[in-house]
């Protein structure tokens, strides 16, 4: 099993470097978003060199293709993690994947959703998808209660039903409330 550490944009270069030195023998795969996004391209590039062989994963709070281009082109991460639902969907996610491919950079969408699973299965440079546990962690539950038919992982793998149209899910319309102004 691979171990990844989500730092949630709350560390700095010094702290991340110190943690990397202390956990180097634990075979941590990556640190996810240790630094604040947006202004941190140069800092992430420096940090990436300091924490190696631990990889750096960033990008979940970036929203524009130009920001991803800056990160990728400047080698400011090892793994790019767009949040598809926040950046405009699969189309801009595909743009990011196309930018990352010449750099042999994996694209692993941030967060979990059926949309991310479809994205990962359609990209050669997306080795796997994240899955977030919800509830008390005692069993695997759907991420979004408003979706009917969301695929759940079995033994670490998600299978998409090719016979279902679109993303293979439906809205639970009974949970929708009419908009009132």
mmCIF file with all atom_site columns, C-alpha atoms in Angstrom:
data_model
loop_
_atom_site.group_PDB
_atom_site.id
_atom_site.type_symbol
_atom_site.label_atom_id
_atom_site.label_alt_id
_atom_site.label_comp_id
_atom_site.label_asym_id
_atom_site.label_entity_id
_atom_site.label_seq_id
_atom_site.pdbx_PDB_ins_code
_atom_site.Cartn_x
_atom_site.Cartn_y
_atom_site.Cartn_z
_atom_site.occupancy
_atom_site.B_iso_or_equiv
_atom_site.pdbx_formal_charge
_atom_site.auth_seq_id
_atom_site.auth_comp_id
_atom_site.auth_asym_id
_atom_site.auth_atom_id
_atom_site.pdbx_PDB_model_num
ATOM 1   C CA . UNK A 1 1   ? 0.000   0.000  0.000   1.00 0.00 ? 1   UNK A CA 1
ATOM 2   C CA . UNK A 1 2   ? 1.288   3.439  -0.869  1.00 0.00 ? 2   UNK A CA 1
ATOM 3   C CA . UNK A 1 3   ? 1.178   6.224  1.693   1.00 0.00 ? 3   UNK A CA 1
ATOM 4   C CA . UNK A 1 4   ? 0.460   9.805  0.702   1.00 0.00 ? 4   UNK A CA 1
ATOM 5   C CA . UNK A 1 5   ? 0.287   12.713 3.156   1.00 0.00 ? 5   UNK A CA 1
ATOM 6   C CA . UNK A 1 6   ? -2.218  15.530 2.575   1.00 0.00 ? 6   UNK A CA 1
ATOM 7   C CA . UNK A 1 7   ? -0.714  18.648 4.163   1.00 0.00 ? 7   UNK A CA 1
ATOM 8   C CA . UNK A 1 8   ? -3.721  20.809 3.259   1.00 0.00 ? 8   UNK A CA 1
ATOM 9   C CA . UNK A 1 9   ? -1.796  23.949 2.300   1.00 0.00 ? 9   UNK A CA 1
ATOM 10  C CA . UNK A 1 10  ? -0.667  24.436 5.900   1.00 0.00 ? 10  UNK A CA 1
ATOM 11  C CA . UNK A 1 11  ? 3.077   23.802 5.921   1.00 0.00 ? 11  UNK A CA 1
ATOM 12  C CA . UNK A 1 12  ? 6.037   25.941 4.896   1.00 0.00 ? 12  UNK A CA 1
ATOM 13  C CA . UNK A 1 13  ? 9.316   24.992 3.196   1.00 0.00 ? 13  UNK A CA 1
ATOM 14  C CA . UNK A 1 14  ? 11.253  24.568 6.447   1.00 0.00 ? 14  UNK A CA 1
ATOM 15  C CA . UNK A 1 15  ? 8.613   22.406 8.171   1.00 0.00 ? 15  UNK A CA 1
ATOM 16  C CA . UNK A 1 16  ? 8.030   20.244 5.075   1.00 0.00 ? 16  UNK A CA 1
ATOM 17  C CA . UNK A 1 17  ? 11.769  19.693 4.679   1.00 0.00 ? 17  UNK A CA 1
ATOM 18  C CA . UNK A 1 18  ? 12.107  18.685 8.348   1.00 0.00 ? 18  UNK A CA 1
ATOM 19  C CA . UNK A 1 19  ? 9.178   16.267 8.126   1.00 0.00 ? 19  UNK A CA 1
ATOM 20  C CA . UNK A 1 20  ? 10.628  14.755 4.926   1.00 0.00 ? 20  UNK A CA 1
ATOM 21  C CA . UNK A 1 21  ? 13.951  14.134 6.676   1.00 0.00 ? 21  UNK A CA 1
ATOM 22  C CA . UNK A 1 22  ? 12.198  12.399 9.586   1.00 0.00 ? 22  UNK A CA 1
ATOM 23  C CA . UNK A 1 23  ? 9.930   10.141 7.489   1.00 0.00 ? 23  UNK A CA 1
ATOM 24  C CA . UNK A 1 24  ? 12.290  9.332  4.614   1.00 0.00 ? 24  UNK A CA 1
ATOM 25  C CA . UNK A 1 25  ? 12.664  5.699  5.725   1.00 0.00 ? 25  UNK A CA 1
ATOM 26  C CA . UNK A 1 26  ? 8.852   5.194  5.826   1.00 0.00 ? 26  UNK A CA 1
ATOM 27  C CA . UNK A 1 27  ? 8.538   5.115  2.026   1.00 0.00 ? 27  UNK A CA 1
ATOM 28  C CA . UNK A 1 28  ? 6.055   8.002  1.803   1.00 0.00 ? 28  UNK A CA 1
ATOM 29  C CA . UNK A 1 29  ? 5.017   8.389  -1.849  1.00 0.00 ? 29  UNK A CA 1
ATOM 30  C CA . UNK A 1 30  ? 4.087   12.084 -1.786  1.00 0.00 ? 30  UNK A CA 1
ATOM 31  C CA . UNK A 1 31  ? 3.251   15.174 0.185   1.00 0.00 ? 31  UNK A CA 1
ATOM 32  C CA . UNK A 1 32  ? 0.111   16.777 -1.175  1.00 0.00 ? 32  UNK A CA 1
ATOM 33  C CA . UNK A 1 33  ? -0.143  20.564 -1.197  1.00 0.00 ? 33  UNK A CA 1
ATOM 34  C CA . UNK A 1 34  ? 2.179   21.460 1.683   1.00 0.00 ? 34  UNK A CA 1
ATOM 35  C CA . UNK A 1 35  ? 2.383   25.119 0.541   1.00 0.00 ? 35  UNK A CA 1
ATOM 36  C CA . UNK A 1 36  ? -0.305  27.635 -0.337  1.00 0.00 ? 36  UNK A CA 1
ATOM 37  C CA . UNK A 1 37  ? -1.233  27.513 -4.009  1.00 0.00 ? 37  UNK A CA 1
ATOM 38  C CA . UNK A 1 38  ? -1.360  30.475 -6.355  1.00 0.00 ? 38  UNK A CA 1
ATOM 39  C CA . UNK A 1 39  ? 1.911   32.177 -5.479  1.00 0.00 ? 39  UNK A CA 1
ATOM 40  C CA . UNK A 1 40  ? 4.030   29.137 -4.689  1.00 0.00 ? 40  UNK A CA 1
ATOM 41  C CA . UNK A 1 41  ? 5.417   27.984 -8.051  1.00 0.00 ? 41  UNK A CA 1
ATOM 42  C CA . UNK A 1 42  ? 9.017   28.927 -7.242  1.00 0.00 ? 42  UNK A CA 1
ATOM 43  C CA . UNK A 1 43  ? 8.716   27.754 -3.628  1.00 0.00 ? 43  UNK A CA 1
ATOM 44  C CA . UNK A 1 44  ? 7.272   24.414 -4.745  1.00 0.00 ? 44  UNK A CA 1
ATOM 45  C CA . UNK A 1 45  ? 10.123  23.960 -7.237  1.00 0.00 ? 45  UNK A CA 1
ATOM 46  C CA . UNK A 1 46  ? 12.659  24.521 -4.442  1.00 0.00 ? 46  UNK A CA 1
ATOM 47  C CA . UNK A 1 47  ? 10.708  22.279 -2.060  1.00 0.00 ? 47  UNK A CA 1
ATOM 48  C CA . UNK A 1 48  ? 10.466  19.504 -4.641  1.00 0.00 ? 48  UNK A CA 1
ATOM 49  C CA . UNK A 1 49  ? 14.271  19.292 -4.750  1.00 0.00 ? 49  UNK A CA 1
ATOM 50  C CA . UNK A 1 50  ? 14.601  19.358 -0.946  1.00 0.00 ? 50  UNK A CA 1
ATOM 51  C CA . UNK A 1 51  ? 12.133  16.547 -0.154  1.00 0.00 ? 51  UNK A CA 1
ATOM 52  C CA . UNK A 1 52  ? 13.179  14.105 -2.889  1.00 0.00 ? 52  UNK A CA 1
ATOM 53  C CA . UNK A 1 53  ? 12.704  11.114 -3.134  1.00 0.00 ? 53  UNK A CA 1
ATOM 54  C CA . UNK A 1 54  ? 9.311   11.976 -1.597  1.00 0.00 ? 54  UNK A CA 1
ATOM 55  C CA . UNK A 1 55  ? 7.229   13.355 -4.433  1.00 0.00 ? 55  UNK A CA 1
ATOM 56  C CA . UNK A 1 56  ? 5.320   16.629 -4.416  1.00 0.00 ? 56  UNK A CA 1
ATOM 57  C CA . UNK A 1 57  ? 1.663   16.740 -5.509  1.00 0.00 ? 57  UNK A CA 1
ATOM 58  C CA . UNK A 1 58  ? -0.007  20.124 -6.066  1.00 0.00 ? 58  UNK A CA 1
ATOM 59  C CA . UNK A 1 59  ? -2.745  21.895 -7.949  1.00 0.00 ? 59  UNK A CA 1
ATOM 60  C CA . UNK A 1 60  ? -6.071  21.167 -6.299  1.00 0.00 ? 60  UNK A CA 1
ATOM 61  C CA . UNK A 1 61  ? -6.805  24.831 -5.624  1.00 0.00 ? 61  UNK A CA 1
ATOM 62  C CA . UNK A 1 62  ? -5.718  26.135 -9.005  1.00 0.00 ? 62  UNK A CA 1
ATOM 63  C CA . UNK A 1 63  ? -8.487  27.015 -11.406 1.00 0.00 ? 63  UNK A CA 1
ATOM 64  C CA . UNK A 1 64  ? -7.064  28.340 -14.671 1.00 0.00 ? 64  UNK A CA 1
ATOM 65  C CA . UNK A 1 65  ? -5.067  26.465 -17.337 1.00 0.00 ? 65  UNK A CA 1
ATOM 66  C CA . UNK A 1 66  ? -2.395  29.203 -17.211 1.00 0.00 ? 66  UNK A CA 1
ATOM 67  C CA . UNK A 1 67  ? -1.719  28.409 -13.542 1.00 0.00 ? 67  UNK A CA 1
ATOM 68  C CA . UNK A 1 68  ? -1.281  24.727 -14.391 1.00 0.00 ? 68  UNK A CA 1
ATOM 69  C CA . UNK A 1 69  ? 0.992   25.630 -17.301 1.00 0.00 ? 69  UNK A CA 1
ATOM 70  C CA . UNK A 1 70  ? 3.162   27.698 -14.949 1.00 0.00 ? 70  UNK A CA 1
ATOM 71  C CA . UNK A 1 71  ? 3.450   24.841 -12.432 1.00 0.00 ? 71  UNK A CA 1
ATOM 72  C CA . UNK A 1 72  ? 4.125   22.162 -15.050 1.00 0.00 ? 72  UNK A CA 1
ATOM 73  C CA . UNK A 1 73  ? 6.506   24.172 -17.251 1.00 0.00 ? 73  UNK A CA 1
ATOM 74  C CA . UNK A 1 74  ? 8.560   25.294 -14.244 1.00 0.00 ? 74  UNK A CA 1
ATOM 75  C CA . UNK A 1 75  ? 8.848   21.748 -12.815 1.00 0.00 ? 75  UNK A CA 1
ATOM 76  C CA . UNK A 1 76  ? 7.152   22.957 -9.617  1.00 0.00 ? 76  UNK A CA 1
ATOM 77  C CA . UNK A 1 77  ? 5.565   19.581 -8.856  1.00 0.00 ? 77  UNK A CA 1
ATOM 78  C CA . UNK A 1 78  ? 5.950   15.878 -9.508  1.00 0.00 ? 78  UNK A CA 1
ATOM 79  C CA . UNK A 1 79  ? 2.223   15.124 -9.707  1.00 0.00 ? 79  UNK A CA 1
ATOM 80  C CA . UNK A 1 80  ? -0.433  17.593 -10.842 1.00 0.00 ? 80  UNK A CA 1
ATOM 81  C CA . UNK A 1 81  ? -3.815  17.333 -9.143  1.00 0.00 ? 81  UNK A CA 1
ATOM 82  C CA . UNK A 1 82  ? -6.560  19.405 -10.759 1.00 0.00 ? 82  UNK A CA 1
ATOM 83  C CA . UNK A 1 83  ? -9.920  19.523 -8.986  1.00 0.00 ? 83  UNK A CA 1
ATOM 84  C CA . UNK A 1 84  ? -12.127 18.855 -11.999 1.00 0.00 ? 84  UNK A CA 1
ATOM 85  C CA . UNK A 1 85  ? -15.340 20.057 -10.382 1.00 0.00 ? 85  UNK A CA 1
ATOM 86  C CA . UNK A 1 86  ? -13.779 23.418 -9.439  1.00 0.00 ? 86  UNK A CA 1
ATOM 87  C CA . UNK A 1 87  ? -11.778 24.135 -12.580 1.00 0.00 ? 87  UNK A CA 1
ATOM 88  C CA . UNK A 1 88  ? -14.595 23.787 -15.090 1.00 0.00 ? 88  UNK A CA 1
ATOM 89  C CA . UNK A 1 89  ? -14.921 20.060 -15.709 1.00 0.00 ? 89  UNK A CA 1
ATOM 90  C CA . UNK A 1 90  ? -13.306 17.391 -17.807 1.00 0.00 ? 90  UNK A CA 1
ATOM 91  C CA . UNK A 1 91  ? -12.421 19.578 -20.801 1.00 0.00 ? 91  UNK A CA 1
ATOM 92  C CA . UNK A 1 92  ? -9.995  21.870 -18.932 1.00 0.00 ? 92  UNK A CA 1
ATOM 93  C CA . UNK A 1 93  ? -8.783  18.788 -17.066 1.00 0.00 ? 93  UNK A CA 1
ATOM 94  C CA . UNK A 1 94  ? -7.876  17.262 -20.423 1.00 0.00 ? 94  UNK A CA 1
ATOM 95  C CA . UNK A 1 95  ? -5.957  20.455 -21.265 1.00 0.00 ? 95  UNK A CA 1
ATOM 96  C CA . UNK A 1 96  ? -3.930  19.999 -18.058 1.00 0.00 ? 96  UNK A CA 1
ATOM 97  C CA . UNK A 1 97  ? -3.309  16.334 -18.908 1.00 0.00 ? 97  UNK A CA 1
ATOM 98  C CA . UNK A 1 98  ? -2.090  17.352 -22.381 1.00 0.00 ? 98  UNK A CA 1
ATOM 99  C CA . UNK A 1 99  ? 0.269   19.938 -20.839 1.00 0.00 ? 99  UNK A CA 1
ATOM 100 C CA . UNK A 1 100 ? 1.655   17.395 -18.344 1.00 0.00 ? 100 UNK A CA 1
ATOM 101 C CA . UNK A 1 101 ? 2.164   14.532 -20.808 1.00 0.00 ? 101 UNK A CA 1
ATOM 102 C CA . UNK A 1 102 ? 5.381   15.825 -22.464 1.00 0.00 ? 102 UNK A CA 1
ATOM 103 C CA . UNK A 1 103 ? 6.870   16.197 -18.972 1.00 0.00 ? 103 UNK A CA 1
ATOM 104 C CA . UNK A 1 104 ? 5.924   12.594 -18.124 1.00 0.00 ? 104 UNK A CA 1
ATOM 105 C CA . UNK A 1 105 ? 3.994   14.063 -15.183 1.00 0.00 ? 105 UNK A CA 1
ATOM 106 C CA . UNK A 1 106 ? 1.136   12.030 -13.696 1.00 0.00 ? 106 UNK A CA 1
ATOM 107 C CA . UNK A 1 107 ? -2.265  13.737 -13.491 1.00 0.00 ? 107 UNK A CA 1
ATOM 108 C CA . UNK A 1 108 ? -4.257  12.476 -10.532 1.00 0.00 ? 108 UNK A CA 1
ATOM 109 C CA . UNK A 1 109 ? -7.444  14.469 -10.048 1.00 0.00 ? 109 UNK A CA 1
ATOM 110 C CA . UNK A 1 110 ? -7.958  15.778 -6.551  1.00 0.00 ? 110 UNK A CA 1
ATOM 111 C CA . UNK A 1 111 ? -10.921 14.445 -4.645  1.00 0.00 ? 111 UNK A CA 1
ATOM 112 C CA . UNK A 1 112 ? -13.221 11.595 -5.493  1.00 0.00 ? 112 UNK A CA 1
ATOM 113 C CA . UNK A 1 113 ? -16.131 11.397 -7.872  1.00 0.00 ? 113 UNK A CA 1
ATOM 114 C CA . UNK A 1 114 ? -17.478 9.395  -10.751 1.00 0.00 ? 114 UNK A CA 1
ATOM 115 C CA . UNK A 1 115 ? -16.316 12.257 -12.994 1.00 0.00 ? 115 UNK A CA 1
ATOM 116 C CA . UNK A 1 116 ? -12.719 11.812 -11.816 1.00 0.00 ? 116 UNK A CA 1
ATOM 117 C CA . UNK A 1 117 ? -12.919 8.056  -12.439 1.00 0.00 ? 117 UNK A CA 1
ATOM 118 C CA . UNK A 1 118 ? -13.972 8.638  -16.049 1.00 0.00 ? 118 UNK A CA 1
ATOM 119 C CA . UNK A 1 119 ? -11.172 11.185 -16.454 1.00 0.00 ? 119 UNK A CA 1
ATOM 120 C CA . UNK A 1 120 ? -8.544  8.787  -15.078 1.00 0.00 ? 120 UNK A CA 1
ATOM 121 C CA . UNK A 1 121 ? -9.697  5.942  -17.292 1.00 0.00 ? 121 UNK A CA 1
ATOM 122 C CA . UNK A 1 122 ? -9.428  8.167  -20.359 1.00 0.00 ? 122 UNK A CA 1
ATOM 123 C CA . UNK A 1 123 ? -5.856  9.403  -19.731 1.00 0.00 ? 123 UNK A CA 1
ATOM 124 C CA . UNK A 1 124 ? -2.675  7.418  -20.153 1.00 0.00 ? 124 UNK A CA 1
ATOM 125 C CA . UNK A 1 125 ? -0.856  9.699  -17.696 1.00 0.00 ? 125 UNK A CA 1
ATOM 126 C CA . UNK A 1 126 ? -3.436  9.209  -14.899 1.00 0.00 ? 126 UNK A CA 1
ATOM 127 C CA . UNK A 1 127 ? -2.348  6.074  -13.018 1.00 0.00 ? 127 UNK A CA 1
ATOM 128 C CA . UNK A 1 128 ? -5.089  6.158  -10.382 1.00 0.00 ? 128 UNK A CA 1
ATOM 129 C CA . UNK A 1 129 ? -7.824  8.189  -8.717  1.00 0.00 ? 129 UNK A CA 1
ATOM 130 C CA . UNK A 1 130 ? -8.341  9.318  -5.176  1.00 0.00 ? 130 UNK A CA 1
ATOM 131 C CA . UNK A 1 131 ? -11.178 7.928  -3.128  1.00 0.00 ? 131 UNK A CA 1
ATOM 132 C CA . UNK A 1 132 ? -12.332 9.669  0.024   1.00 0.00 ? 132 UNK A CA 1
ATOM 133 C CA . UNK A 1 133 ? -14.007 7.788  2.804   1.00 0.00 ? 133 UNK A CA 1
ATOM 134 C CA . UNK A 1 134 ? -17.144 9.372  4.216   1.00 0.00 ? 134 UNK A CA 1
ATOM 135 C CA . UNK A 1 135 ? -19.178 8.628  7.286   1.00 0.00 ? 135 UNK A CA 1
ATOM 136 C CA . UNK A 1 136 ? -17.569 6.916  10.247  1.00 0.00 ? 136 UNK A CA 1
ATOM 137 C CA . UNK A 1 137 ? -15.094 4.993  8.076   1.00 0.00 ? 137 UNK A CA 1
ATOM 138 C CA . UNK A 1 138 ? -16.615 1.654  8.992   1.00 0.00 ? 138 UNK A CA 1
ATOM 139 C CA . UNK A 1 139 ? -17.708 0.871  5.439   1.00 0.00 ? 139 UNK A CA 1
ATOM 140 C CA . UNK A 1 140 ? -17.469 2.274  1.926   1.00 0.00 ? 140 UNK A CA 1
ATOM 141 C CA . UNK A 1 141 ? -20.239 4.724  1.180   1.00 0.00 ? 141 UNK A CA 1
ATOM 142 C CA . UNK A 1 142 ? -21.062 6.922  -1.806  1.00 0.00 ? 142 UNK A CA 1
ATOM 143 C CA . UNK A 1 143 ? -19.342 10.311 -1.725  1.00 0.00 ? 143 UNK A CA 1
ATOM 144 C CA . UNK A 1 144 ? -22.331 12.289 -2.957  1.00 0.00 ? 144 UNK A CA 1
ATOM 145 C CA . UNK A 1 145 ? -25.698 11.436 -1.437  1.00 0.00 ? 145 UNK A CA 1
ATOM 146 C CA . UNK A 1 146 ? -27.464 13.239 -4.263  1.00 0.00 ? 146 UNK A CA 1
ATOM 147 C CA . UNK A 1 147 ? -26.210 10.816 -6.939  1.00 0.00 ? 147 UNK A CA 1
ATOM 148 C CA . UNK A 1 148 ? -27.840 7.483  -7.672  1.00 0.00 ? 148 UNK A CA 1
ATOM 149 C CA . UNK A 1 149 ? -25.570 4.755  -9.030  1.00 0.00 ? 149 UNK A CA 1
ATOM 150 C CA . UNK A 1 150 ? -22.187 6.148  -7.954  1.00 0.00 ? 150 UNK A CA 1
ATOM 151 C CA . UNK A 1 151 ? -19.655 3.319  -8.366  1.00 0.00 ? 151 UNK A CA 1
ATOM 152 C CA . UNK A 1 152 ? -17.880 2.242  -5.200  1.00 0.00 ? 152 UNK A CA 1
ATOM 153 C CA . UNK A 1 153 ? -14.420 0.715  -5.004  1.00 0.00 ? 153 UNK A CA 1
ATOM 154 C CA . UNK A 1 154 ? -14.138 -3.025 -4.470  1.00 0.00 ? 154 UNK A CA 1
ATOM 155 C CA . UNK A 1 155 ? -10.699 -4.251 -3.405  1.00 0.00 ? 155 UNK A CA 1
ATOM 156 C CA . UNK A 1 156 ? -9.248  -0.858 -4.331  1.00 0.00 ? 156 UNK A CA 1
ATOM 157 C CA . UNK A 1 157 ? -10.700 -0.727 -7.848  1.00 0.00 ? 157 UNK A CA 1
ATOM 158 C CA . UNK A 1 158 ? -13.675 1.097  -9.346  1.00 0.00 ? 158 UNK A CA 1
ATOM 159 C CA . UNK A 1 159 ? -15.540 -0.446 -12.260 1.00 0.00 ? 159 UNK A CA 1
ATOM 160 C CA . UNK A 1 160 ? -17.620 1.760  -14.531 1.00 0.00 ? 160 UNK A CA 1
ATOM 161 C CA . UNK A 1 161 ? -20.659 0.270  -16.240 1.00 0.00 ? 161 UNK A CA 1
ATOM 162 C CA . UNK A 1 162 ? -20.201 0.734  -20.014 1.00 0.00 ? 162 UNK A CA 1
ATOM 163 C CA . UNK A 1 163 ? -23.921 0.089  -20.549 1.00 0.00 ? 163 UNK A CA 1
ATOM 164 C CA . UNK A 1 164 ? -25.002 3.193  -18.640 1.00 0.00 ? 164 UNK A CA 1
ATOM 165 C CA . UNK A 1 165 ? -25.193 6.468  -20.590 1.00 0.00 ? 165 UNK A CA 1
ATOM 166 C CA . UNK A 1 166 ? -23.046 9.479  -19.735 1.00 0.00 ? 166 UNK A CA 1
ATOM 167 C CA . UNK A 1 167 ? -21.298 9.167  -16.405 1.00 0.00 ? 167 UNK A CA 1
ATOM 168 C CA . UNK A 1 168 ? -23.618 6.359  -15.335 1.00 0.00 ? 168 UNK A CA 1
ATOM 169 C CA . UNK A 1 169 ? -25.271 8.255  -12.507 1.00 0.00 ? 169 UNK A CA 1
ATOM 170 C CA . UNK A 1 170 ? -28.610 9.989  -12.001 1.00 0.00 ? 170 UNK A CA 1
ATOM 171 C CA . UNK A 1 171 ? -29.641 12.792 -9.682  1.00 0.00 ? 171 UNK A CA 1
ATOM 172 C CA . UNK A 1 172 ? -31.861 11.788 -6.788  1.00 0.00 ? 172 UNK A CA 1
ATOM 173 C CA . UNK A 1 173 ? -34.498 14.320 -7.755  1.00 0.00 ? 173 UNK A CA 1
ATOM 174 C CA . UNK A 1 174 ? -36.408 13.831 -4.512  1.00 0.00 ? 174 UNK A CA 1
ATOM 175 C CA . UNK A 1 175 ? -33.466 15.460 -2.701  1.00 0.00 ? 175 UNK A CA 1
ATOM 176 C CA . UNK A 1 176 ? -33.549 18.595 -4.859  1.00 0.00 ? 176 UNK A CA 1
ATOM 177 C CA . UNK A 1 177 ? -35.326 21.637 -3.459  1.00 0.00 ? 177 UNK A CA 1
ATOM 178 C CA . UNK A 1 178 ? -36.879 24.238 -5.757  1.00 0.00 ? 178 UNK A CA 1
ATOM 179 C CA . UNK A 1 179 ? -35.035 27.557 -5.849  1.00 0.00 ? 179 UNK A CA 1
ATOM 180 C CA . UNK A 1 180 ? -36.869 30.341 -4.051  1.00 0.00 ? 180 UNK A CA 1
ATOM 181 C CA . UNK A 1 181 ? -35.773 33.920 -4.407  1.00 0.00 ? 181 UNK A CA 1
#
